[in-house]
PDB file of C-alpha atoms in Angstrom:
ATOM      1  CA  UNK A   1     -28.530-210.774  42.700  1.00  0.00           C
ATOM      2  CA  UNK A   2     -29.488-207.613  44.338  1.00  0.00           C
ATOM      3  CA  UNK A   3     -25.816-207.256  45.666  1.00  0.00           C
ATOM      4  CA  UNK A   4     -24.418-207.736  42.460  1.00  0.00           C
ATOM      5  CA  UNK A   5     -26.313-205.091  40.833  1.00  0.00           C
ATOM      6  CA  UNK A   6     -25.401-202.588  43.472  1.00  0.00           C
ATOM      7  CA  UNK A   7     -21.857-203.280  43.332  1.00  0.00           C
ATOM      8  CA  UNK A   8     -21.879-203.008  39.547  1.00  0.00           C
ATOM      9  CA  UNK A   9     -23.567-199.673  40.207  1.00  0.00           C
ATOM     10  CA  UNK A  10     -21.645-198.249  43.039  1.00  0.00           C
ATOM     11  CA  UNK A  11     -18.700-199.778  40.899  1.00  0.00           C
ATOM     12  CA  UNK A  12     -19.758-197.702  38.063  1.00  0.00           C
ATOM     13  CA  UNK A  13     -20.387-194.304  40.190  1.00  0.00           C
ATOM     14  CA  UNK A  14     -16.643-194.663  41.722  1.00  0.00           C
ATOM     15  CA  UNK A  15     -15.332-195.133  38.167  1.00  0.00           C
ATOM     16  CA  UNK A  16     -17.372-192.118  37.045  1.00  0.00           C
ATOM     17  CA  UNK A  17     -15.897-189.650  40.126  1.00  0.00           C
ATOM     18  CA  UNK A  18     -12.361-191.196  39.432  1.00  0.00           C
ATOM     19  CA  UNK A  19     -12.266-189.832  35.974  1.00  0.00           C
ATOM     20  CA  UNK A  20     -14.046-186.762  36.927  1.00  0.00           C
ATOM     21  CA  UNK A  21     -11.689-185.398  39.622  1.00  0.00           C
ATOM     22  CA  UNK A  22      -8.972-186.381  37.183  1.00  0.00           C
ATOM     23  CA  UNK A  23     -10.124-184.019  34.252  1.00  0.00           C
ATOM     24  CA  UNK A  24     -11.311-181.305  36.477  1.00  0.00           C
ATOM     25  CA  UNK A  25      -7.784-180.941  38.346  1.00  0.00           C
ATOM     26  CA  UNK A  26      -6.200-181.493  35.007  1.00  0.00           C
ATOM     27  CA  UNK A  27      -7.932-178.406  33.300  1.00  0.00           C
ATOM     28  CA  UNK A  28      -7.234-176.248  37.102  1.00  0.00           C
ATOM     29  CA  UNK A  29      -3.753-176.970  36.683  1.00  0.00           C
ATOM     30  CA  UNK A  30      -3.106-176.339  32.987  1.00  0.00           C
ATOM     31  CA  UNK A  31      -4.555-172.536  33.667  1.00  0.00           C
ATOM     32  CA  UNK A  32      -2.973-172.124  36.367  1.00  0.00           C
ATOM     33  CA  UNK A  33       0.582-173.401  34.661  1.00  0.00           C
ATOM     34  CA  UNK A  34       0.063-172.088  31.136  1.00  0.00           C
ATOM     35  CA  UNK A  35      -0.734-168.567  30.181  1.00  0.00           C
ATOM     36  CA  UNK A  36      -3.607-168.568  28.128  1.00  0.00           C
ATOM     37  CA  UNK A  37      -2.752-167.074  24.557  1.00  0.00           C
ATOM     38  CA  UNK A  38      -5.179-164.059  23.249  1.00  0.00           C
ATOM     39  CA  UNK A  39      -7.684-164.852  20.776  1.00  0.00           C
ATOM     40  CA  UNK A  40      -6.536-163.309  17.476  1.00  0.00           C
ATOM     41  CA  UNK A  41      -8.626-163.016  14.169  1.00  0.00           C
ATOM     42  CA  UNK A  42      -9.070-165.948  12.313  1.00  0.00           C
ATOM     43  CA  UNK A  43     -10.761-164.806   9.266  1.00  0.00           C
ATOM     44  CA  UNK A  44     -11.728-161.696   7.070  1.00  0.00           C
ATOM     45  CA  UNK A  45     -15.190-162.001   8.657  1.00  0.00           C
ATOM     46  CA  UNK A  46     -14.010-161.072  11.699  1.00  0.00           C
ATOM     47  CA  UNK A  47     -11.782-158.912  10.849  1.00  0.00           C
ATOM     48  CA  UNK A  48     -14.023-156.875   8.953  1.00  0.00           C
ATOM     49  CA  UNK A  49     -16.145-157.063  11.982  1.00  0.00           C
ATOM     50  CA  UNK A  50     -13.574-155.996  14.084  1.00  0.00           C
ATOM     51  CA  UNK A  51     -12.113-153.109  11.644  1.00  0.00           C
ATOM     52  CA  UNK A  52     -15.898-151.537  11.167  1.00  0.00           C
ATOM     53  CA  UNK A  53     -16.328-151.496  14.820  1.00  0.00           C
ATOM     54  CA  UNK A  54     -13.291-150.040  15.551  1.00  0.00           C
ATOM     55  CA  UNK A  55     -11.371-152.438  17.568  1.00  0.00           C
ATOM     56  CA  UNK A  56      -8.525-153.265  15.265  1.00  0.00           C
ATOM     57  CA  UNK A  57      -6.543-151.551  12.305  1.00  0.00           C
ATOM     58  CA  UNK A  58      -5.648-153.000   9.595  1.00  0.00           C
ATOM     59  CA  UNK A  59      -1.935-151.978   7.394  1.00  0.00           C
ATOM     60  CA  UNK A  60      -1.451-152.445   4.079  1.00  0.00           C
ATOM     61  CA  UNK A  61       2.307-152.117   2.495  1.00  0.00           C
ATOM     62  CA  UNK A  62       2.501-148.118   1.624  1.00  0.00           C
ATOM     63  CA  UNK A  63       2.867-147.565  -1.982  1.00  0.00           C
ATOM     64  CA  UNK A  64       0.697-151.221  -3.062  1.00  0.00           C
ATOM     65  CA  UNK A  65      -2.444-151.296  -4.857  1.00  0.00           C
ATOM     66  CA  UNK A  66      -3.797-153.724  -2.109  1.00  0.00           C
ATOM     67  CA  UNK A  67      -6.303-151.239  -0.343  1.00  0.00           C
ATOM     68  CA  UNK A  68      -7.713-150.606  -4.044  1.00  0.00           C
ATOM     69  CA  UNK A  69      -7.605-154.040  -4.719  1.00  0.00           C
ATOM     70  CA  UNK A  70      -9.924-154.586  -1.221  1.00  0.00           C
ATOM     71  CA  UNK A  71     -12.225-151.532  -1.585  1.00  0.00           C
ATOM     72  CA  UNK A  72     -13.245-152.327  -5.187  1.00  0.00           C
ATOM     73  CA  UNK A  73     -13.692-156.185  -4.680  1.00  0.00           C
ATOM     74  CA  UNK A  74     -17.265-158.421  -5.042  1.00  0.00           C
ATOM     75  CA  UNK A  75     -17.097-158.994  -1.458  1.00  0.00           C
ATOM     76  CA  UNK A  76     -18.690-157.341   1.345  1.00  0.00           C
ATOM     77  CA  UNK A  77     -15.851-158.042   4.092  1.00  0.00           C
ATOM     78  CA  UNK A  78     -13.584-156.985   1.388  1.00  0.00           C
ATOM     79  CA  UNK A  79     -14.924-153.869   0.812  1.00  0.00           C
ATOM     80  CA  UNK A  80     -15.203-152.582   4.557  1.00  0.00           C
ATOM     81  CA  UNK A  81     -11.474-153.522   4.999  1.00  0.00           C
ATOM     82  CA  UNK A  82     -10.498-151.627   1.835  1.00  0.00           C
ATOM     83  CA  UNK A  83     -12.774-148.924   2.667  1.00  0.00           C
ATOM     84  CA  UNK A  84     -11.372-148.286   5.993  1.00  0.00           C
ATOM     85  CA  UNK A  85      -7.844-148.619   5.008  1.00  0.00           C
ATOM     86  CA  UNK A  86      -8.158-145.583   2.318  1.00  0.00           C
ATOM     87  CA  UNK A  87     -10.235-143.522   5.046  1.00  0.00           C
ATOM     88  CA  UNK A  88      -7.763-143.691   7.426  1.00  0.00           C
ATOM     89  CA  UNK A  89      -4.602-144.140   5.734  1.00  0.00           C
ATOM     90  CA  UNK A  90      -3.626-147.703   7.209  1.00  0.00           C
ATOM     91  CA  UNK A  91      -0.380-147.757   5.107  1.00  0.00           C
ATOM     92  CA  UNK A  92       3.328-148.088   5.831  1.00  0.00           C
ATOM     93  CA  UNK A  93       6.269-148.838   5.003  1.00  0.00           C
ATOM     94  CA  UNK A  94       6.376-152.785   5.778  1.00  0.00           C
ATOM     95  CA  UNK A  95      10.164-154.392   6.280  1.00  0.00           C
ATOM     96  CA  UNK A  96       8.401-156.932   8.573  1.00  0.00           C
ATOM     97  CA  UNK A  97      11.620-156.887  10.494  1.00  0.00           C
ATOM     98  CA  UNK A  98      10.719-154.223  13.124  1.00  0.00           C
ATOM     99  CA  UNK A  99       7.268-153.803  12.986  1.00  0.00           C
ATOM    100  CA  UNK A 100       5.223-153.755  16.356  1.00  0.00           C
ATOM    101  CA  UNK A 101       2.303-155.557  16.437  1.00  0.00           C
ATOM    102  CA  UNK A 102       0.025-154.729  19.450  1.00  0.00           C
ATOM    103  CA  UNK A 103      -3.196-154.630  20.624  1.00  0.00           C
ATOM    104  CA  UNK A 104      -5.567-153.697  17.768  1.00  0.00           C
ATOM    105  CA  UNK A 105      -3.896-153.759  14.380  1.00  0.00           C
ATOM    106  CA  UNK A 106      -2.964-156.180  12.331  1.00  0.00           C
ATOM    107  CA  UNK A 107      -0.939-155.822   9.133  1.00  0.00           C
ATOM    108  CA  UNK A 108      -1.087-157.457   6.029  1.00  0.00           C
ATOM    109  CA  UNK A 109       1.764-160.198   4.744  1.00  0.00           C
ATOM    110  CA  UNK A 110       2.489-162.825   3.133  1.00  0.00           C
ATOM    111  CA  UNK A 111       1.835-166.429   5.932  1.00  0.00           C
ATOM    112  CA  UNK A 112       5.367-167.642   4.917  1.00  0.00           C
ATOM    113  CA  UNK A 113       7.382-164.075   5.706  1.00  0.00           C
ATOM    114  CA  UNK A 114       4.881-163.973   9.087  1.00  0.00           C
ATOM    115  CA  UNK A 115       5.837-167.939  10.303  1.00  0.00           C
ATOM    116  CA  UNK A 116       9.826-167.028   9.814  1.00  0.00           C
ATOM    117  CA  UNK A 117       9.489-163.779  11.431  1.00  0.00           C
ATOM    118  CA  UNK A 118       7.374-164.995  14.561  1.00  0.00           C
ATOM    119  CA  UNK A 119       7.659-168.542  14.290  1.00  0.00           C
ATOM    120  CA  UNK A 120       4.568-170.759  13.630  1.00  0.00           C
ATOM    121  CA  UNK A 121       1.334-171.677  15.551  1.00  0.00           C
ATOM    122  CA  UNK A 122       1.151-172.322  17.956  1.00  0.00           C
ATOM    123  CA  UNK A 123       4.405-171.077  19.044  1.00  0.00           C
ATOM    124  CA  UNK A 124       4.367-168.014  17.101  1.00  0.00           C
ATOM    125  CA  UNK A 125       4.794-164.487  19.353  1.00  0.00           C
ATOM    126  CA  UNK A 126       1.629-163.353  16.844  1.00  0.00           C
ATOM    127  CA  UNK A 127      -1.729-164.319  15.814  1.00  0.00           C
ATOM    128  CA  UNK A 128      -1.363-165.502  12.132  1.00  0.00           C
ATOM    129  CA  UNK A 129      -5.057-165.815  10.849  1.00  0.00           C
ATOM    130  CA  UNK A 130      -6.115-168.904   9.343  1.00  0.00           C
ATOM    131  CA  UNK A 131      -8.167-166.903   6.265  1.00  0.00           C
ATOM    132  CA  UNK A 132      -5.951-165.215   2.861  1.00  0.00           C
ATOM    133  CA  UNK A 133      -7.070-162.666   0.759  1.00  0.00           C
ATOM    134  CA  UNK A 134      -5.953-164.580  -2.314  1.00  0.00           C
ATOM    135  CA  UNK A 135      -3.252-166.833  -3.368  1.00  0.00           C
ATOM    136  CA  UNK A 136      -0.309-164.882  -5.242  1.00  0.00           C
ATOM    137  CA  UNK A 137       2.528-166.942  -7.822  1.00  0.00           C
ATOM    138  CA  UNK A 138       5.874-166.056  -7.622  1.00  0.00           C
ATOM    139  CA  UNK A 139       8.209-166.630 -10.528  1.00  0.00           C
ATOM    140  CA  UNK A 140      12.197-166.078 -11.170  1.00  0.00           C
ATOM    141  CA  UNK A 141      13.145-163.653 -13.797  1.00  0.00           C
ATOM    142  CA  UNK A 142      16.058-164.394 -16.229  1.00  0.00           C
ATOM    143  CA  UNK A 143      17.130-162.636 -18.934  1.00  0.00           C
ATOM    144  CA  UNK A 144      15.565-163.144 -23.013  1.00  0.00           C
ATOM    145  CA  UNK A 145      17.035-165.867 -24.202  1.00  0.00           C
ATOM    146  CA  UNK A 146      18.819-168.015 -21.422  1.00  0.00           C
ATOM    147  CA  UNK A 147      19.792-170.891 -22.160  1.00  0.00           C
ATOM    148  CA  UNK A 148      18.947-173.182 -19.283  1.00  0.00           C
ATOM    149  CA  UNK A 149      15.463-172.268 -18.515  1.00  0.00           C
ATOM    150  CA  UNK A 150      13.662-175.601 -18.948  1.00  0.00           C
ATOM    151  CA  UNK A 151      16.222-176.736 -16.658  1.00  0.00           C
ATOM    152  CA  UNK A 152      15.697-173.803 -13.948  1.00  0.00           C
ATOM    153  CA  UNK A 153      11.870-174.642 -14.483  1.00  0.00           C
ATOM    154  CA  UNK A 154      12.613-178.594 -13.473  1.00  0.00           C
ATOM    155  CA  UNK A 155      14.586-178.076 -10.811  1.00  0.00           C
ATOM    156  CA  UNK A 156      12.021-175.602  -8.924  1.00  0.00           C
ATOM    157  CA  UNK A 157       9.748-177.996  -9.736  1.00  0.00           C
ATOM    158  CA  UNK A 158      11.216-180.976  -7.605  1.00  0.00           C
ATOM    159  CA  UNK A 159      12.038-178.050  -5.153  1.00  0.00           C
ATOM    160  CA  UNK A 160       8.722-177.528  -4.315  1.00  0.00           C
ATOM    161  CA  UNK A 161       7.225-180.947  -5.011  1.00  0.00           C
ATOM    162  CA  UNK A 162      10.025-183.151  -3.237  1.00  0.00           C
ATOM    163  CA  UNK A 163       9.034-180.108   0.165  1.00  0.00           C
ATOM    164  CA  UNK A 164      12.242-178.704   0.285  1.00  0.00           C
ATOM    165  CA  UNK A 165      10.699-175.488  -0.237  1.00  0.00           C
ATOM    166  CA  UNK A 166       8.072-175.739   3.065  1.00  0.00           C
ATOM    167  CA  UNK A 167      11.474-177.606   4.513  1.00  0.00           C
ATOM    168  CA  UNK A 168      13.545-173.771   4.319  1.00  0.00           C
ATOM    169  CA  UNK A 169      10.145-172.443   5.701  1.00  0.00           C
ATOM    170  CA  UNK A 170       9.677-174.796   8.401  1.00  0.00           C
ATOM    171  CA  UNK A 171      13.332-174.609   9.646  1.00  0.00           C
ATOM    172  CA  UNK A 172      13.749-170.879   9.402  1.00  0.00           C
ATOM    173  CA  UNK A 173      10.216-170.493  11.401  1.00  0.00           C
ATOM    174  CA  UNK A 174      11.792-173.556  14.232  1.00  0.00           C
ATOM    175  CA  UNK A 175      14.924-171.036  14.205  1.00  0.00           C
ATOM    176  CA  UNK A 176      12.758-168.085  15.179  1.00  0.00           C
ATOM    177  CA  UNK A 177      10.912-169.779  17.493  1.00  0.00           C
ATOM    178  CA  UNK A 178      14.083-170.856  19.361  1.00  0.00           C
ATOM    179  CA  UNK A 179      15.253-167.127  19.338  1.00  0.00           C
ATOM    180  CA  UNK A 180      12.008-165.751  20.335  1.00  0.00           C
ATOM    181  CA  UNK A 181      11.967-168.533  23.720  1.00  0.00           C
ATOM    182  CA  UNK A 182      15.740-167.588  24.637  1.00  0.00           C
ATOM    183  CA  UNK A 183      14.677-163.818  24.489  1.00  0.00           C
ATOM    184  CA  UNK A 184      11.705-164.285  26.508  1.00  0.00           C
ATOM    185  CA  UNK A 185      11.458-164.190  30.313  1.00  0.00           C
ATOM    186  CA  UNK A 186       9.198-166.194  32.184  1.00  0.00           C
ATOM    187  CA  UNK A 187       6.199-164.456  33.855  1.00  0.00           C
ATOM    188  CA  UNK A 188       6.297-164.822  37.879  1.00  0.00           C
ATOM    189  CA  UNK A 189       3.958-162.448  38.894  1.00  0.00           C
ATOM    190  CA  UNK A 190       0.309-163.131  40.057  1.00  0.00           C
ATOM    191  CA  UNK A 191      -2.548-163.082  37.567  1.00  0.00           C
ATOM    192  CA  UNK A 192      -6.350-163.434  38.111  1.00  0.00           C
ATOM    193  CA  UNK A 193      -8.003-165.983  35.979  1.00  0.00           C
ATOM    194  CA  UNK A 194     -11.350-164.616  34.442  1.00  0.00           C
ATOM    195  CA  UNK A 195     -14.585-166.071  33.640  1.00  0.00           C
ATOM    196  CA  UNK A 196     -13.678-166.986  30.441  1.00  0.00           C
ATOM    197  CA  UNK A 197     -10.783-168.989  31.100  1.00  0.00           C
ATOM    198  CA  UNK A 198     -12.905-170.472  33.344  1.00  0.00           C
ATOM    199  CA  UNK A 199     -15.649-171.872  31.629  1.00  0.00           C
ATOM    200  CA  UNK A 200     -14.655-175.059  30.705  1.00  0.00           C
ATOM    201  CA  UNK A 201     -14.310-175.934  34.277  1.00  0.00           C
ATOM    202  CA  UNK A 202     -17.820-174.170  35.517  1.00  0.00           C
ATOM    203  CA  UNK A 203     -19.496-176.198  32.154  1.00  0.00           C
ATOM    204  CA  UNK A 204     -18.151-179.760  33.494  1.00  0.00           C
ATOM    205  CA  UNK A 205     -19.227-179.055  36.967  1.00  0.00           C
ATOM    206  CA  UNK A 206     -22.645-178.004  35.516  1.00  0.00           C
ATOM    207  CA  UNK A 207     -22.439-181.473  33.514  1.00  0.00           C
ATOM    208  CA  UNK A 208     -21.715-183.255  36.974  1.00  0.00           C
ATOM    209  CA  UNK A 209     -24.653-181.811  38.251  1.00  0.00           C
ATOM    210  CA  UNK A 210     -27.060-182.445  35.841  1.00  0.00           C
ATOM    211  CA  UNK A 211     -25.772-185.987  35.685  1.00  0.00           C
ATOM    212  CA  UNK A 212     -26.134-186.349  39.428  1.00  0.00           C
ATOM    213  CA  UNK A 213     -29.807-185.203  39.511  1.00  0.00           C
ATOM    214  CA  UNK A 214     -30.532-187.945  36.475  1.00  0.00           C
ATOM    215  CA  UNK A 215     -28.987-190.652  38.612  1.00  0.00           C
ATOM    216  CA  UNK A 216     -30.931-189.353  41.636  1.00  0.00           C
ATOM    217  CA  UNK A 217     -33.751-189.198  39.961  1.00  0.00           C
ATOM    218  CA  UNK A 218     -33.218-192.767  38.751  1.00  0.00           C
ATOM    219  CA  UNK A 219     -32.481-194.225  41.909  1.00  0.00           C
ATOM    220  CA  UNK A 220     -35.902-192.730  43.348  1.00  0.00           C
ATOM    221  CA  UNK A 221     -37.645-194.472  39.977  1.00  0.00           C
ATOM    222  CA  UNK A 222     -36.038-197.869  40.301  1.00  0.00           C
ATOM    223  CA  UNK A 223     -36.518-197.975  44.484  1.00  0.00           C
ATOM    224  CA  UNK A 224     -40.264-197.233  43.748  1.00  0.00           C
ATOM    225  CA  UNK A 225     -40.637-199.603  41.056  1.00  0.00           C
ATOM    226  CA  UNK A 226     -38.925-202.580  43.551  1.00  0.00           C
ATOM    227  CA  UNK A 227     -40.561-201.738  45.903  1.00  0.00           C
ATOM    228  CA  UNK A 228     -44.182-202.235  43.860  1.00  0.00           C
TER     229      UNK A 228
END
């Protein structure tokens, strides 16, 4: 009975080292193979955050009433974006066509114009953040009188409720994303991997050894309690 149990156990403990050296070589060789992308903001929190302490800058379309629209708003984040943006002129003249996008700024757009541009996440050459600042209509203008509007008005509606519409969106962005790959050459050089990148690995290794001391500490318990 004895020699059942510790085979069950010692069963158990290979099982357990199996799947650990899997997953830590696993997460070694997906840094090591994959570039880790930059973390981008995700939300008006942080970009507010971000804007007030001077790490990013934030353009509005030149000539818009968005950076009114922002420093007169309820909201706090609003406000310091807004704020900011009249202070130090953050406007220009947006084609989203040529615009460079570095480190620290950001520019404001609409997430459908941004996906087809740079593709979509997370392929996309860009950080799109997940957060809006509102959600705008857009409508098609005919002339007074046409005759066919009710018919305009039912086809966009099975346009955009049959998903052609995200359809365009989602092909155009694919398109990009193609373009964007066939442009881009592959990185051979040497990089050094920081501390942050990582930390997975140096939290499941701290995980291994706290589970190690429980067992150990186990094993002493249930060796003194046979041998009472």
């Amino acid at each position: 009975m004895a020699s059942l149990r510790h085979r069950i156990l010692f069963g158990s403990w290979l099982v357990y080292q199996t799947l650990v050296r899997f997953v830590y070589t696993s997460v070694v060789l997906s840094f090591l193979a994959v570039q880790p992308i930059p973390k981008g903001i995700r939300n008006i929190q942080e970009l507010a955050e971000a804007v007030e302490k001077g790490e990013f800058r934030f353009y509005v379309p030149a000539g818009s009433l968005n950076a009114e629209f922002l420093a007169t708003s309820d909201s706090k984040d609003f406000r310091t974006i807004g704020l900011a943006v009249q202070k130090n002129n953050w406007m220009e003249i947006l084609h989203y066509r040529n615009e460079k996008i570095g480190v620290g700024k950001a520019i404001e757009g609409a997430r459908a114009i941004f996906h087809i541009k740079y593709g979509k996440p997370p392929f996309s050459s860009v950080s799109v953040a997940e957060d809006s600042f509102g959600i705008f209509s857009a409508g098609v203008m005919m002339r007074k009188g046409f005759c066919c509007t009710k018919r305009v008005d039912t086809l966009i509606m099975r346009i955009n409720n049959g998903g052609l519409y995200q359809k365009i969106l989602d092909d155009e962005a694919f398109r990009q994303q193609l373009k964007l790959f066939s442009m881009k050459t592959p990185n051979m050089g040497a990089r050094a991997l920081g501390l942050e990148e990582l930390s997975g690995i140096f939290f499941l290794l701290l995980i291994s050894y706290v589970g190690s001391l429980l067992l150990l500490f186990a094993e002493i318990t249930y060796y003194r309690w046979t041998k009472n």
